[in-house]
Amino acid sequence: MNFEYAQRVKRLPPYLFAEMEKIQKEKKAHGVDLISLSIGDPDLPPPDFVVDALANEVSDLKNHNYSFSQGEHVFREAVCNWYKNRFGIDVTHDQVVALLGSKEGIANIARAFVNNGDKVLVPDPAYPVYANGSTILCDGLVVPMPLLEDNNFQPDLDIIDTDNVRMMFLNYPNNPTAATVDKHFLKKTVDFAKDNNIILCYDNAYSEITYDNYRAPSILEISGADEVAIEFNSLSKTFNMTGDRIAFAVGNKQLVAGLTKIKSQIDSGPPVYIQKVAAAALGVYKNSNQPEFLRKNNQVLQERRDLLVNTLTKIGYPCEAPMATFYVWVNCKEDSVKFTTKLLDVGVAVTPGIGFGKYGEGYVRITFTQPKERIKEACERIVSIF
Ligand SMILES: Cc1ncc(COP(=O)(O)O)c(C=O)c1O
């Protein structure tokens, strides 16, 4: 028997992170003390109150039934309150849908709105799910928007051919470049989407991982955004809950309804107990300031960031300290896979930029989701070869 993959599956490039995991496993199996600075999965734990709430909610037998496709009332209420407290925006329950991680929502939004052959604007370099899990698996056509250093890693909207474009993805604070944008750029993007009848999918997964008093905006703060935009956010990075798979999409009612319709045919919402815990977690925001847990969390990350940036700059790879995310995007001045291989030889795993798209070539992404001591050790190993 030979079961061939569907054509759309054959068009998928290899998933970079899975490849990286495989190489790392092999190295470890050969006894290498590998320091992984390649995966965007926080090493820090969720806050104690989240873990306690989880224990309580999971013990409550009422919390083991199906949820609703759009999510529990209590969770959507918490998301509405969070938008009010954090961004000063009023959103209603029918503008919110619970997700099994924002990755799931990003993948499913195209199912609701992208027809065979429709063009989808995708940043390049980018989180691979926009092109692969979303566009290609819905038989859409990926149109890369180069994110170039000369343009502060923002797409040049003025040169885009908008013919037959149905949807666009945008992500700031950005993975992998760690770039941030101001509201002026966001306003331009919303106007661009409105003028061209394009669905704007804004991935704000790193809105809370910020430093030096920077606070990331929501696209929904921009006037007119509720006509064209849906924003994805997640508890994964904010509360170190990547494995708990809980996130949300908020925005234009029709877009939220379309995503909910798809989900109602596929899943039955995140577990009720996770949604209740997530509601409690979001509830720690009383205003736009970072709550205590997050302030401390980001302080730890910021020290690591500074260590990494200082070391790289000292050895001739100057890079800016990012204002957000836990990534440093380094111009490695050579083929990104070759550079990555050199680092692997001394037991440090980073991600070659080419894995995030053609315009990522010449860069590597270094993650600071390891304890400071390990990052120090990684820096020493890197210094030893340059
Ligand atoms: C830019 C970006 N968006 C979305 C996600 C997915 O997050 P989750 O599915 O855990 O909410 C990630 C994960 O690394 C990411 O980097």
mmCIF file with all atom_site columns, N, CA and C in Angstrom, residues 121-125 143-148 151-160 168-172 174 179 181 185 188-189 192:
data_model
loop_
_atom_site.group_PDB
_atom_site.id
_atom_site.type_symbol
_atom_site.label_atom_id
_atom_site.label_alt_id
_atom_site.label_comp_id
_atom_site.label_asym_id
_atom_site.label_entity_id
_atom_site.label_seq_id
_atom_site.pdbx_PDB_ins_code
_atom_site.Cartn_x
_atom_site.Cartn_y
_atom_site.Cartn_z
_atom_site.occupancy
_atom_site.B_iso_or_equiv
_atom_site.pdbx_formal_charge
_atom_site.auth_seq_id
_atom_site.auth_comp_id
_atom_site.auth_asym_id
_atom_site.auth_atom_id
_atom_site.pdbx_PDB_model_num
ATOM 1  N N  . LEU A 1 121 ? -0.753 37.833 1.872  1.00 0.00 ? 121 LEU A N  1
ATOM 2  C CA . LEU A 1 121 ? 0.505  38.548 2.110  1.00 0.00 ? 121 LEU A CA 1
ATOM 3  C C  . LEU A 1 121 ? 1.112  38.051 3.419  1.00 0.00 ? 121 LEU A C  1
ATOM 4  N N  . VAL A 1 122 ? 2.337  37.586 3.320  1.00 0.00 ? 122 VAL A N  1
ATOM 5  C CA . VAL A 1 122 ? 3.002  36.984 4.480  1.00 0.00 ? 122 VAL A CA 1
ATOM 6  C C  . VAL A 1 122 ? 4.366  37.642 4.673  1.00 0.00 ? 122 VAL A C  1
ATOM 7  N N  . PRO A 1 123 ? 4.652  38.150 5.871  1.00 0.00 ? 123 PRO A N  1
ATOM 8  C CA . PRO A 1 123 ? 5.972  38.737 6.089  1.00 0.00 ? 123 PRO A CA 1
ATOM 9  C C  . PRO A 1 123 ? 7.068  37.697 5.866  1.00 0.00 ? 123 PRO A C  1
ATOM 10 N N  . ASP A 1 124 ? 8.217  38.158 5.428  1.00 0.00 ? 124 ASP A N  1
ATOM 11 C CA . ASP A 1 124 ? 9.364  37.257 5.214  1.00 0.00 ? 124 ASP A CA 1
ATOM 12 C C  . ASP A 1 124 ? 10.614 38.004 5.663  1.00 0.00 ? 124 ASP A C  1
ATOM 13 N N  . PRO A 1 125 ? 11.303 37.546 6.712  1.00 0.00 ? 125 PRO A N  1
ATOM 14 C CA . PRO A 1 125 ? 11.111 36.325 7.477  1.00 0.00 ? 125 PRO A CA 1
ATOM 15 C C  . PRO A 1 125 ? 9.883  36.397 8.397  1.00 0.00 ? 125 PRO A C  1
ATOM 16 N N  . VAL A 1 143 ? 2.287  35.283 -0.830 1.00 0.00 ? 143 VAL A N  1
ATOM 17 C CA . VAL A 1 143 ? 3.010  36.413 -1.435 1.00 0.00 ? 143 VAL A CA 1
ATOM 18 C C  . VAL A 1 143 ? 3.880  37.026 -0.339 1.00 0.00 ? 143 VAL A C  1
ATOM 19 N N  . PRO A 1 144 ? 5.212  36.813 -0.436 1.00 0.00 ? 144 PRO A N  1
ATOM 20 C CA . PRO A 1 144 ? 6.064  37.311 0.647  1.00 0.00 ? 144 PRO A CA 1
ATOM 21 C C  . PRO A 1 144 ? 6.149  38.828 0.664  1.00 0.00 ? 144 PRO A C  1
ATOM 22 N N  . MET A 1 145 ? 6.142  39.403 1.855  1.00 0.00 ? 145 MET A N  1
ATOM 23 C CA . MET A 1 145 ? 6.418  40.843 2.033  1.00 0.00 ? 145 MET A CA 1
ATOM 24 C C  . MET A 1 145 ? 7.781  40.912 2.729  1.00 0.00 ? 145 MET A C  1
ATOM 25 N N  . PRO A 1 146 ? 8.835  41.306 2.005  1.00 0.00 ? 146 PRO A N  1
ATOM 26 C CA . PRO A 1 146 ? 10.164 41.314 2.624  1.00 0.00 ? 146 PRO A CA 1
ATOM 27 C C  . PRO A 1 146 ? 10.229 42.257 3.822  1.00 0.00 ? 146 PRO A C  1
ATOM 28 N N  . LEU A 1 147 ? 10.794 41.763 4.913  1.00 0.00 ? 147 LEU A N  1
ATOM 29 C CA . LEU A 1 147 ? 11.071 42.617 6.082  1.00 0.00 ? 147 LEU A CA 1
ATOM 30 C C  . LEU A 1 147 ? 12.564 42.878 6.076  1.00 0.00 ? 147 LEU A C  1
ATOM 31 N N  . LEU A 1 148 ? 12.941 44.072 5.631  1.00 0.00 ? 148 LEU A N  1
ATOM 32 C CA . LEU A 1 148 ? 14.361 44.375 5.462  1.00 0.00 ? 148 LEU A CA 1
ATOM 33 C C  . LEU A 1 148 ? 14.858 45.290 6.574  1.00 0.00 ? 148 LEU A C  1
ATOM 34 N N  . ASN A 1 151 ? 14.513 48.944 6.262  1.00 0.00 ? 151 ASN A N  1
ATOM 35 C CA . ASN A 1 151 ? 13.172 49.490 6.482  1.00 0.00 ? 151 ASN A CA 1
ATOM 36 C C  . ASN A 1 151 ? 12.653 49.117 7.879  1.00 0.00 ? 151 ASN A C  1
ATOM 37 N N  . ASN A 1 152 ? 13.597 48.967 8.814  1.00 0.00 ? 152 ASN A N  1
ATOM 38 C CA . ASN A 1 152 ? 13.256 48.616 10.209 1.00 0.00 ? 152 ASN A CA 1
ATOM 39 C C  . ASN A 1 152 ? 12.412 47.356 10.317 1.00 0.00 ? 152 ASN A C  1
ATOM 40 N N  . PHE A 1 153 ? 12.636 46.441 9.398  1.00 0.00 ? 153 PHE A N  1
ATOM 41 C CA . PHE A 1 153 ? 11.919 45.158 9.373  1.00 0.00 ? 153 PHE A CA 1
ATOM 42 C C  . PHE A 1 153 ? 10.397 45.355 9.275  1.00 0.00 ? 153 PHE A C  1
ATOM 43 N N  . GLN A 1 154 ? 10.008 46.386 8.539  1.00 0.00 ? 154 GLN A N  1
ATOM 44 C CA . GLN A 1 154 ? 8.586  46.604 8.248  1.00 0.00 ? 154 GLN A CA 1
ATOM 45 C C  . GLN A 1 154 ? 8.366  46.384 6.750  1.00 0.00 ? 154 GLN A C  1
ATOM 46 N N  . PRO A 1 155 ? 7.212  45.858 6.359  1.00 0.00 ? 155 PRO A N  1
ATOM 47 C CA . PRO A 1 155 ? 6.965  45.704 4.919  1.00 0.00 ? 155 PRO A CA 1
ATOM 48 C C  . PRO A 1 155 ? 6.750  47.073 4.273  1.00 0.00 ? 155 PRO A C  1
ATOM 49 N N  . ASP A 1 156 ? 7.137  47.201 3.015  1.00 0.00 ? 156 ASP A N  1
ATOM 50 C CA . ASP A 1 156 ? 6.885  48.442 2.274  1.00 0.00 ? 156 ASP A CA 1
ATOM 51 C C  . ASP A 1 156 ? 5.521  48.309 1.601  1.00 0.00 ? 156 ASP A C  1
ATOM 52 N N  . LEU A 1 157 ? 4.519  48.868 2.237  1.00 0.00 ? 157 LEU A N  1
ATOM 53 C CA . LEU A 1 157 ? 3.146  48.692 1.753  1.00 0.00 ? 157 LEU A CA 1
ATOM 54 C C  . LEU A 1 157 ? 2.924  49.383 0.405  1.00 0.00 ? 157 LEU A C  1
ATOM 55 N N  . ASP A 1 158 ? 3.762  50.373 0.124  1.00 0.00 ? 158 ASP A N  1
ATOM 56 C CA . ASP A 1 158 ? 3.552  51.165 -1.102 1.00 0.00 ? 158 ASP A CA 1
ATOM 57 C C  . ASP A 1 158 ? 3.869  50.384 -2.374 1.00 0.00 ? 158 ASP A C  1
ATOM 58 N N  . ILE A 1 159 ? 4.621  49.295 -2.256 1.00 0.00 ? 159 ILE A N  1
ATOM 59 C CA . ILE A 1 159 ? 5.013  48.592 -3.487 1.00 0.00 ? 159 ILE A CA 1
ATOM 60 C C  . ILE A 1 159 ? 4.273  47.258 -3.671 1.00 0.00 ? 159 ILE A C  1
ATOM 61 N N  . ILE A 1 160 ? 3.289  47.009 -2.818 1.00 0.00 ? 160 ILE A N  1
ATOM 62 C CA . ILE A 1 160 ? 2.600  45.711 -2.899 1.00 0.00 ? 160 ILE A CA 1
ATOM 63 C C  . ILE A 1 160 ? 1.537  45.720 -4.000 1.00 0.00 ? 160 ILE A C  1
ATOM 64 N N  . MET A 1 168 ? -3.864 39.354 4.883  1.00 0.00 ? 168 MET A N  1
ATOM 65 C CA . MET A 1 168 ? -2.449 39.608 5.176  1.00 0.00 ? 168 MET A CA 1
ATOM 66 C C  . MET A 1 168 ? -2.170 39.315 6.642  1.00 0.00 ? 168 MET A C  1
ATOM 67 N N  . PHE A 1 169 ? -0.959 38.823 6.888  1.00 0.00 ? 169 PHE A N  1
ATOM 68 C CA . PHE A 1 169 ? -0.519 38.588 8.258  1.00 0.00 ? 169 PHE A CA 1
ATOM 69 C C  . PHE A 1 169 ? 0.517  39.634 8.632  1.00 0.00 ? 169 PHE A C  1
ATOM 70 N N  . LEU A 1 170 ? 0.463  40.031 9.876  1.00 0.00 ? 170 LEU A N  1
ATOM 71 C CA . LEU A 1 170 ? 1.450  40.970 10.384 1.00 0.00 ? 170 LEU A CA 1
ATOM 72 C C  . LEU A 1 170 ? 1.710  40.614 11.841 1.00 0.00 ? 170 LEU A C  1
ATOM 73 N N  . ASN A 1 171 ? 2.927  40.786 12.292 1.00 0.00 ? 171 ASN A N  1
ATOM 74 C CA . ASN A 1 171 ? 3.273  40.374 13.651 1.00 0.00 ? 171 ASN A CA 1
ATOM 75 C C  . ASN A 1 171 ? 4.315  41.309 14.257 1.00 0.00 ? 171 ASN A C  1
ATOM 76 N N  . TYR A 1 172 ? 3.855  42.115 15.206 1.00 0.00 ? 172 TYR A N  1
ATOM 77 C CA . TYR A 1 172 ? 4.760  42.965 16.001 1.00 0.00 ? 172 TYR A CA 1
ATOM 78 C C  . TYR A 1 172 ? 4.269  42.976 17.435 1.00 0.00 ? 172 TYR A C  1
ATOM 79 N N  . ASN A 1 174 ? 7.902  41.421 16.744 1.00 0.00 ? 174 ASN A N  1
ATOM 80 C CA . ASN A 1 174 ? 8.068  40.441 15.680 1.00 0.00 ? 174 ASN A CA 1
ATOM 81 C C  . ASN A 1 174 ? 8.964  39.260 16.059 1.00 0.00 ? 174 ASN A C  1
ATOM 82 N N  . ALA A 1 179 ? 11.605 43.143 15.939 1.00 0.00 ? 179 ALA A N  1
ATOM 83 C CA . ALA A 1 179 ? 11.259 44.540 15.647 1.00 0.00 ? 179 ALA A CA 1
ATOM 84 C C  . ALA A 1 179 ? 9.915  44.910 16.275 1.00 0.00 ? 179 ALA A C  1
ATOM 85 N N  . VAL A 1 181 ? 6.794  48.218 16.208 1.00 0.00 ? 181 VAL A N  1
ATOM 86 C CA . VAL A 1 181 ? 6.300  49.305 15.343 1.00 0.00 ? 181 VAL A CA 1
ATOM 87 C C  . VAL A 1 181 ? 5.523  50.313 16.183 1.00 0.00 ? 181 VAL A C  1
ATOM 88 N N  . PHE A 1 185 ? 2.632  53.480 11.905 1.00 0.00 ? 185 PHE A N  1
ATOM 89 C CA . PHE A 1 185 ? 2.726  52.384 10.931 1.00 0.00 ? 185 PHE A CA 1
ATOM 90 C C  . PHE A 1 185 ? 1.443  51.538 10.956 1.00 0.00 ? 185 PHE A C  1
ATOM 91 N N  . LYS A 1 188 ? -1.281 53.186 9.047  1.00 0.00 ? 188 LYS A N  1
ATOM 92 C CA . LYS A 1 188 ? -1.058 53.060 7.607  1.00 0.00 ? 188 LYS A CA 1
ATOM 93 C C  . LYS A 1 188 ? -1.502 51.663 7.127  1.00 0.00 ? 188 LYS A C  1
ATOM 94 N N  . THR A 1 189 ? -1.212 50.662 7.958  1.00 0.00 ? 189 THR A N  1
ATOM 95 C CA . THR A 1 189 ? -1.564 49.287 7.593  1.00 0.00 ? 189 THR A CA 1
ATOM 96 C C  . THR A 1 189 ? -3.080 49.083 7.579  1.00 0.00 ? 189 THR A C  1
ATOM 97 N N  . PHE A 1 192 ? -4.414 50.695 4.542  1.00 0.00 ? 192 PHE A N  1
ATOM 98 C CA . PHE A 1 192 ? -4.057 49.868 3.384  1.00 0.00 ? 192 PHE A CA 1
ATOM 99 C C  . PHE A 1 192 ? -5.037 48.698 3.263  1.00 0.00 ? 192 PHE A C  1
#
